[in-house]
Amino acid sequence: MRSEHFRSLLSAHGPYASIFFDDSHNTEDAAAQTDLKWRGLREELERQHAAPEIVRHLEEAVTASRPPVGVSSRLLVANADGILVDEELDTTVGAPTVRVSELPYIVPALEHGADRGAYLVVTVDHAGADVDVHRAGTSATAPTTRTIDGGSHPIHKASGAESSGYGDPQPRTEESRKKNIRATAEAVTEIVDSEDPNVVFVVGEVGSRTDFAAALPDRVADRVVQLEVGARHSGFDPQQLQQAVDQHFERVRSAAVDDVAQKFAAELGRHSGLATEGLAGVCAALREGAVETLIVGRVGDATVVSGDELTTVAPNSNVLSELGAAPVRTLRADEALPMLALSIGADLVCAPEDRSPADGVAAVLRYAPRQPAGVG
């Protein structure tokens, strides 16, 4: 996950409340279930002494948002100013996680989310298209929808009786279809240039999808992913569409995790100094700004310490004292290390399920730190 995804957290101020809970709406009493879940979340927030304004922001986010399609979970992070993170995640969870802390908790988004950014869903035929604009950071709000009229050129071939004396209407029909597709492609290109989406999903019957994609300029066509989930006016299952979109982003996320894991293993194996694992090595690399990608696995309840600034993070007070700083704060490692990684522009990924590094944390490095990465 690119660091830009949570960049706004760096200018925010704590304390924060982070909640991760099941937000599925796949039963008839889903609305009642949401109210029941919120009561439990609120009780736990109050037990941990969350400020009333933070609780109020979270309540509005939980109870006022549109229900997601099918099975999902949700990660919310808020401070006194409002909601800072609102991620709809493609997984179910058992017991909710509630934290009130001086740092945000974003690990569920690394583990279950995908770095979607903005994306479009274009449902196209030879008459025009419906375009849904999903903007980055608005997963729990409805997309903006725009209908594009390809130009109102007739696209259906006339019957034999109606065409008498006018020659074969087929060439005119084909030219009209092409004009509509070109006009639709131009309109969608304008939206892409304005919104800069990472992906343009295209839905429709195969001929419409193929002709539309061929009419797009390369800068747009390179972002196209065609989905075989139905046609524009004959209808399709919205849940099937959402599943297809989710599956695409999950494939991208899994491929990115695998790439990082392979690079980490290769660098660790060749002893290049460009990979490290364990709290001591990762803290040292983060202090020097050497981390390219932070890998977070099963950290558990591990803690780290820091001085007044998070940049002085260390695995324990002895190491911090050796660095000439006094321990001021004890922080959860799964909160402090991701936030420090964000502050130096590092990417964040979750460790693959079948392996977890020492102490549950590792890193691929930009350069070998002056202090050996594995030394604490």
Coordinates of C-alpha atoms in Angstrom, one line a residue:
M1 CA 0.0 0.0 0.0
R2 CA 1.5 3.3 -1.1
S3 CA 2.3 5.8 1.7
E4 CA 0.1 8.4 0.1
H5 CA -3.0 6.4 1.0
F6 CA -2.7 7.5 4.6
R7 CA -0.6 10.6 4.2
S8 CA -3.3 12.8 5.8
L9 CA -2.7 11.1 9.1
L10 CA 0.7 12.7 9.4
S11 CA -0.8 16.2 9.8
A12 CA -3.5 15.1 12.3
H13 CA -3.2 15.2 16.1
G14 CA -4.2 12.6 18.7
P15 CA -5.7 11.1 20.6
Y16 CA -7.3 8.8 18.1
A17 CA -10.0 6.2 18.3
S18 CA -9.7 3.3 15.8
I19 CA -12.5 0.7 15.4
F20 CA -12.4 -2.4 13.1
F21 CA -15.7 -4.3 13.0
D22 CA -17.9 -6.5 10.8
D23 CA -20.1 -4.3 8.6
S24 CA -21.9 -6.9 6.6
H25 CA -25.4 -6.2 5.3
N26 CA -26.5 -9.6 4.1
T27 CA -29.5 -10.3 6.4
E28 CA -33.0 -8.8 6.6
D29 CA -32.3 -7.2 10.0
A30 CA -29.0 -5.6 8.9
A31 CA -30.1 -2.1 10.0
A32 CA -31.0 -3.4 13.5
Q33 CA -27.7 -5.3 13.6
T34 CA -25.8 -2.1 12.8
D35 CA -27.4 -0.3 15.7
L36 CA -26.6 -3.2 18.0
K37 CA -23.0 -3.3 16.9
W38 CA -22.7 0.4 17.4
R39 CA -23.9 0.2 21.0
G40 CA -21.2 -2.3 21.7
L41 CA -18.6 -0.2 20.0
R42 CA -19.7 2.9 21.9
E43 CA -19.6 1.1 25.2
E44 CA -16.0 0.0 24.6
L45 CA -15.0 3.5 23.4
E46 CA -16.4 5.0 26.5
R47 CA -14.7 2.4 28.7
Q48 CA -11.4 3.4 27.1
H49 CA -12.2 7.1 27.8
A50 CA -12.6 8.3 24.2
A51 CA -13.5 12.0 24.0
P52 CA -17.3 12.6 23.4
E53 CA -16.6 14.4 20.2
I54 CA -14.6 11.5 18.8
V55 CA -17.5 9.1 19.8
R56 CA -19.9 11.4 18.0
H57 CA -17.9 11.4 14.8
L58 CA -17.7 7.7 14.8
E59 CA -21.4 7.3 15.5
E60 CA -22.3 9.5 12.6
A61 CA -20.0 7.5 10.3
V62 CA -21.3 4.1 11.4
T63 CA -25.0 4.9 11.4
A64 CA -25.4 7.3 8.5
S65 CA -23.4 5.7 5.7
R66 CA -24.9 3.6 2.9
P67 CA -24.8 -0.1 3.6
P68 CA -22.1 -2.0 1.6
V69 CA -23.0 -4.8 -0.7
G70 CA -22.8 -8.2 0.9
V71 CA -20.1 -9.3 3.3
S72 CA -17.5 -6.7 4.5
S73 CA -15.8 -5.1 7.4
R74 CA -14.9 -1.5 8.1
L75 CA -12.0 0.4 9.6
L76 CA -12.6 3.8 11.0
V77 CA -10.1 6.2 12.6
A78 CA -11.2 9.5 14.1
N79 CA -9.8 12.3 16.2
A80 CA -11.5 15.3 17.7
D81 CA -11.6 17.0 14.2
G82 CA -13.5 14.2 12.5
I83 CA -13.1 11.0 10.5
L84 CA -9.6 10.5 9.2
V85 CA -9.8 6.9 7.8
D86 CA -12.9 5.2 6.5
E87 CA -12.0 1.9 4.8
E88 CA -14.5 -0.7 3.6
L89 CA -12.6 -4.0 3.6
D90 CA -13.2 -7.3 1.8
T91 CA -13.4 -9.6 4.8
T92 CA -15.4 -10.6 7.8
V93 CA -14.2 -10.3 11.4
G94 CA -15.2 -11.9 14.6
A95 CA -14.9 -9.7 17.7
P96 CA -14.4 -6.0 16.9
T97 CA -11.1 -4.2 17.6
V98 CA -11.5 -0.9 19.5
R99 CA -8.5 1.2 20.4
V100 CA -8.1 4.7 22.0
S101 CA -4.5 5.7 21.6
E102 CA -2.2 8.6 20.8
L103 CA -1.5 6.9 17.4
P104 CA -3.9 5.5 14.8
Y105 CA -4.2 1.8 14.1
I106 CA -4.2 1.0 10.4
V107 CA -3.0 -2.6 10.2
P108 CA -6.4 -4.0 9.2
A109 CA -6.3 -1.9 6.0
L110 CA -2.9 -3.4 5.2
E111 CA -4.1 -7.0 5.9
H112 CA -7.5 -6.9 4.3
G113 CA -7.7 -3.8 2.1
A114 CA -6.4 -2.8 -1.3
D115 CA -4.8 0.4 -2.4
R116 CA -7.7 1.2 -4.7
G117 CA -7.4 5.0 -5.0
A118 CA -10.0 6.4 -7.4
Y119 CA -11.6 4.2 -10.0
L120 CA -14.3 4.3 -12.6
V121 CA -17.0 1.7 -13.5
V122 CA -18.1 2.4 -17.1
T123 CA -21.2 0.4 -18.2
V124 CA -21.2 0.8 -22.0
D125 CA -23.2 -0.1 -25.1
H126 CA -23.2 1.4 -28.6
A127 CA -25.6 4.2 -27.5
G128 CA -23.6 5.6 -24.6
A129 CA -22.5 4.7 -21.1
D130 CA -23.2 5.1 -17.4
V131 CA -20.1 6.1 -15.4
D132 CA -19.7 5.6 -11.7
V133 CA -16.8 7.6 -10.2
H134 CA -15.5 6.1 -7.0
R135 CA -13.1 8.6 -5.4
A136 CA -10.2 7.7 -3.1
G137 CA -11.1 7.7 0.6
T138 CA -14.8 7.6 0.1
S139 CA -15.5 3.9 0.2
A140 CA -18.5 4.2 2.5
T141 CA -20.2 6.9 0.4
A142 CA -22.1 6.5 -2.9
P143 CA -20.2 7.1 -6.1
T144 CA -20.9 10.0 -8.4
T145 CA -22.9 8.7 -11.5
R146 CA -23.0 10.3 -14.9
T147 CA -24.9 9.1 -18.0
I148 CA -23.3 9.7 -21.3
D149 CA -25.3 10.0 -24.5
G150 CA -23.2 8.9 -27.4
G151 CA -24.9 11.4 -29.7
S152 CA -28.4 9.9 -30.2
H153 CA -27.3 8.4 -33.5
P154 CA -29.7 5.5 -34.4
I155 CA -28.0 2.1 -34.0
H156 CA -30.6 -0.4 -35.0
K157 CA -31.0 -1.6 -38.6
A158 CA -34.4 -0.8 -40.1
S159 CA -36.7 -3.5 -41.3
G160 CA -36.8 -4.4 -45.0
A161 CA -40.1 -2.6 -45.7
E162 CA -39.0 0.6 -44.1
S163 CA -35.7 0.6 -46.0
S164 CA -37.3 0.2 -49.5
G165 CA -35.9 2.7 -51.9
Y166 CA -33.1 3.8 -49.6
G167 CA -30.6 1.1 -50.1
D168 CA -29.1 -1.1 -47.4
P169 CA -29.2 0.7 -44.0
Q170 CA -26.4 -1.5 -42.6
P171 CA -23.5 0.8 -43.4
R172 CA -25.4 3.8 -41.9
T173 CA -26.2 1.8 -38.8
E174 CA -22.5 0.7 -38.4
E175 CA -21.3 4.3 -38.8
S176 CA -23.8 5.5 -36.2
R177 CA -22.5 2.9 -33.8
K178 CA -18.9 4.0 -34.4
K179 CA -19.9 7.7 -33.9
N180 CA -21.6 6.9 -30.6
I181 CA -18.7 4.9 -29.3
R182 CA -16.2 7.6 -30.3
A183 CA -18.3 10.3 -28.5
T184 CA -18.6 8.1 -25.5
A185 CA -14.9 7.4 -25.4
E186 CA -14.2 11.1 -25.6
A187 CA -16.5 11.9 -22.7
V188 CA -15.0 9.1 -20.6
T189 CA -11.5 10.4 -21.4
E190 CA -12.4 13.8 -20.1
I191 CA -13.6 12.2 -16.8
V192 CA -10.3 10.2 -16.6
D193 CA -8.2 13.3 -17.2
S194 CA -10.2 15.1 -14.4
E195 CA -10.4 12.3 -11.8
D196 CA -7.1 10.5 -12.6
P197 CA -8.5 7.0 -11.6
N198 CA -6.1 4.1 -11.1
V199 CA -8.5 1.7 -12.9
V200 CA -11.3 2.0 -15.5
F201 CA -13.6 -1.0 -15.2
V202 CA -15.6 -1.6 -18.3
V203 CA -18.9 -3.5 -18.2
G204 CA -21.1 -4.4 -21.2
E205 CA -21.6 -7.0 -23.9
V206 CA -18.3 -8.1 -25.5
G207 CA -18.7 -6.1 -28.7
S208 CA -19.5 -2.8 -26.9
R209 CA -16.6 -3.3 -24.5
T210 CA -14.1 -4.2 -27.2
D211 CA -15.1 -1.2 -29.5
F212 CA -15.1 1.2 -26.6
A213 CA -11.7 0.1 -25.4
A214 CA -10.3 0.4 -28.9
A215 CA -11.6 4.0 -29.2
L216 CA -9.8 5.2 -26.1
P217 CA -6.4 6.9 -26.2
D218 CA -3.5 4.9 -24.8
R219 CA -3.3 6.9 -21.5
V220 CA -6.9 5.7 -20.8
A221 CA -6.8 2.3 -22.4
D222 CA -3.8 1.3 -20.3
R223 CA -6.1 1.6 -17.2
V224 CA -9.0 -0.5 -18.6
V225 CA -10.0 -3.8 -17.0
Q226 CA -12.9 -5.5 -18.8
L227 CA -15.5 -7.3 -16.6
E228 CA -17.8 -10.0 -17.9
V229 CA -20.8 -9.4 -15.5
G230 CA -23.6 -8.3 -17.8
A231 CA -24.8 -5.7 -20.3
R232 CA -26.0 -2.1 -19.9
H233 CA -29.7 -2.4 -20.4
S234 CA -30.3 -6.1 -19.9
G235 CA -29.1 -5.6 -16.4
F236 CA -26.6 -7.3 -14.1
D237 CA -26.3 -8.2 -10.4
P238 CA -24.7 -5.3 -8.5
Q239 CA -23.2 -7.7 -6.0
Q240 CA -21.6 -9.7 -8.8
L241 CA -20.1 -6.5 -10.1
Q242 CA -18.8 -5.5 -6.7
Q243 CA -17.3 -9.0 -6.3
A244 CA -15.5 -8.7 -9.6
V245 CA -14.1 -5.3 -8.7
D246 CA -13.0 -6.6 -5.2
Q247 CA -11.4 -9.7 -6.8
H248 CA -9.4 -7.5 -9.2
F249 CA -8.0 -5.4 -6.3
E250 CA -7.3 -8.4 -4.2
R251 CA -5.3 -9.9 -7.1
V252 CA -3.3 -6.7 -7.3
R253 CA -2.7 -6.6 -3.6
S254 CA -1.6 -10.2 -3.4
A255 CA 0.8 -9.8 -6.3
A256 CA 2.3 -6.7 -4.6
V257 CA 2.7 -8.6 -1.3
D258 CA 4.4 -11.5 -3.1
D259 CA 6.7 -9.2 -4.9
V260 CA 7.8 -7.6 -1.7
A261 CA 8.2 -10.9 0.1
Q262 CA 10.4 -12.3 -2.7
K263 CA 12.6 -9.2 -2.7
F264 CA 12.9 -9.4 1.0
A265 CA 13.9 -13.0 0.9
A266 CA 16.4 -12.4 -1.9
E267 CA 18.1 -9.5 -0.1
L268 CA 18.2 -11.3 3.2
G269 CA 19.6 -14.3 1.6
R270 CA 22.4 -12.5 -0.2
H271 CA 23.3 -10.5 3.0
S272 CA 23.3 -7.3 1.0
G273 CA 22.2 -5.2 4.0
L274 CA 19.0 -4.2 2.1
A275 CA 16.6 -6.2 4.2
T276 CA 16.1 -6.6 7.9
E277 CA 13.7 -8.2 10.3
G278 CA 12.9 -8.0 14.0
L279 CA 12.1 -4.9 16.1
A280 CA 15.8 -3.9 16.6
G281 CA 16.7 -4.0 12.9
V282 CA 13.5 -2.3 11.8
C283 CA 13.6 0.4 14.4
A284 CA 17.2 1.2 13.4
A285 CA 16.3 1.4 9.7
L286 CA 13.3 3.6 10.4
R287 CA 15.4 6.0 12.5
E288 CA 17.7 6.5 9.5
G289 CA 14.9 6.8 7.0
A290 CA 16.2 3.7 5.1
V291 CA 13.0 1.7 4.9
E292 CA 11.5 1.4 1.4
T293 CA 8.8 -1.0 2.4
L294 CA 7.6 -2.0 5.9
I295 CA 6.3 -5.5 6.2
V296 CA 3.9 -6.0 9.1
G297 CA 3.0 -9.5 10.3
R298 CA 1.9 -11.0 13.6
V299 CA 3.2 -8.3 16.0
G300 CA 0.9 -9.1 18.8
D301 CA 1.1 -6.9 21.9
A302 CA 4.8 -5.9 21.3
T303 CA 5.7 -2.4 22.3
V304 CA 8.5 0.1 21.4
V305 CA 9.7 3.2 23.1
S306 CA 10.5 6.7 21.9
G307 CA 11.6 10.1 23.0
D308 CA 9.5 13.2 22.5
E309 CA 9.6 12.5 18.7
L310 CA 8.6 9.3 17.1
T311 CA 11.7 9.4 15.0
T312 CA 13.7 8.2 18.0
V313 CA 11.8 4.9 18.2
A314 CA 13.7 1.9 19.7
P315 CA 12.9 -1.6 20.7
N316 CA 13.5 -0.9 24.4
S317 CA 14.7 1.8 26.8
N318 CA 18.3 0.5 26.9
V319 CA 18.8 1.0 23.1
L320 CA 17.2 4.4 23.3
S321 CA 19.5 5.4 26.1
E322 CA 22.5 4.3 24.0
L323 CA 21.2 6.7 21.4
G324 CA 21.4 9.5 23.9
A325 CA 17.6 9.9 24.3
A326 CA 15.4 9.4 27.3
P327 CA 12.4 7.1 27.0
V328 CA 9.3 9.3 27.1
R329 CA 6.6 7.1 25.5
T330 CA 5.8 3.4 25.3
L331 CA 3.8 2.7 22.2
R332 CA 2.3 -0.3 20.5
A333 CA 4.6 -1.5 17.8
D334 CA 1.7 -2.1 15.3
E335 CA 0.8 1.6 15.7
A336 CA 4.2 3.3 16.0
L337 CA 6.1 1.5 13.2
P338 CA 3.5 2.0 10.4
M339 CA 3.2 5.7 11.3
L340 CA 6.9 6.3 11.3
A341 CA 7.2 4.4 8.0
L342 CA 4.5 6.7 6.5
S343 CA 6.4 9.8 7.7
I344 CA 9.5 8.8 5.7
G345 CA 7.5 7.9 2.6
A346 CA 7.8 4.1 2.9
D347 CA 5.2 1.7 1.5
L348 CA 3.4 -0.6 3.8
V349 CA 2.4 -4.3 3.2
C350 CA 1.1 -7.1 5.4
A351 CA 3.3 -10.2 5.6
P352 CA 2.0 -13.2 3.7
E353 CA -0.3 -15.5 5.7
D354 CA 2.1 -18.5 5.5
R355 CA 5.1 -16.6 7.0
S356 CA 5.8 -14.0 9.5
P357 CA 9.2 -12.3 10.2
A358 CA 11.0 -12.2 13.5
D359 CA 9.0 -10.2 16.0
G360 CA 6.3 -9.9 13.3
V361 CA 8.0 -7.1 11.5
A362 CA 10.5 -6.7 8.6
A363 CA 11.6 -4.2 6.0
V364 CA 13.1 -3.9 2.5
L365 CA 15.6 -1.1 2.6
R366 CA 16.6 1.7 0.2
Y367 CA 20.2 1.5 1.4
A368 CA 22.1 -0.2 4.1
P369 CA 21.9 1.8 7.3
R370 CA 25.1 3.1 8.8
Q371 CA 24.4 1.0 11.8
P372 CA 23.9 -2.7 10.7
A373 CA 20.2 -3.2 10.3
G374 CA 20.1 -6.3 12.5
V375 CA 21.8 -4.7 15.4
G376 CA 19.8 -3.1 18.2

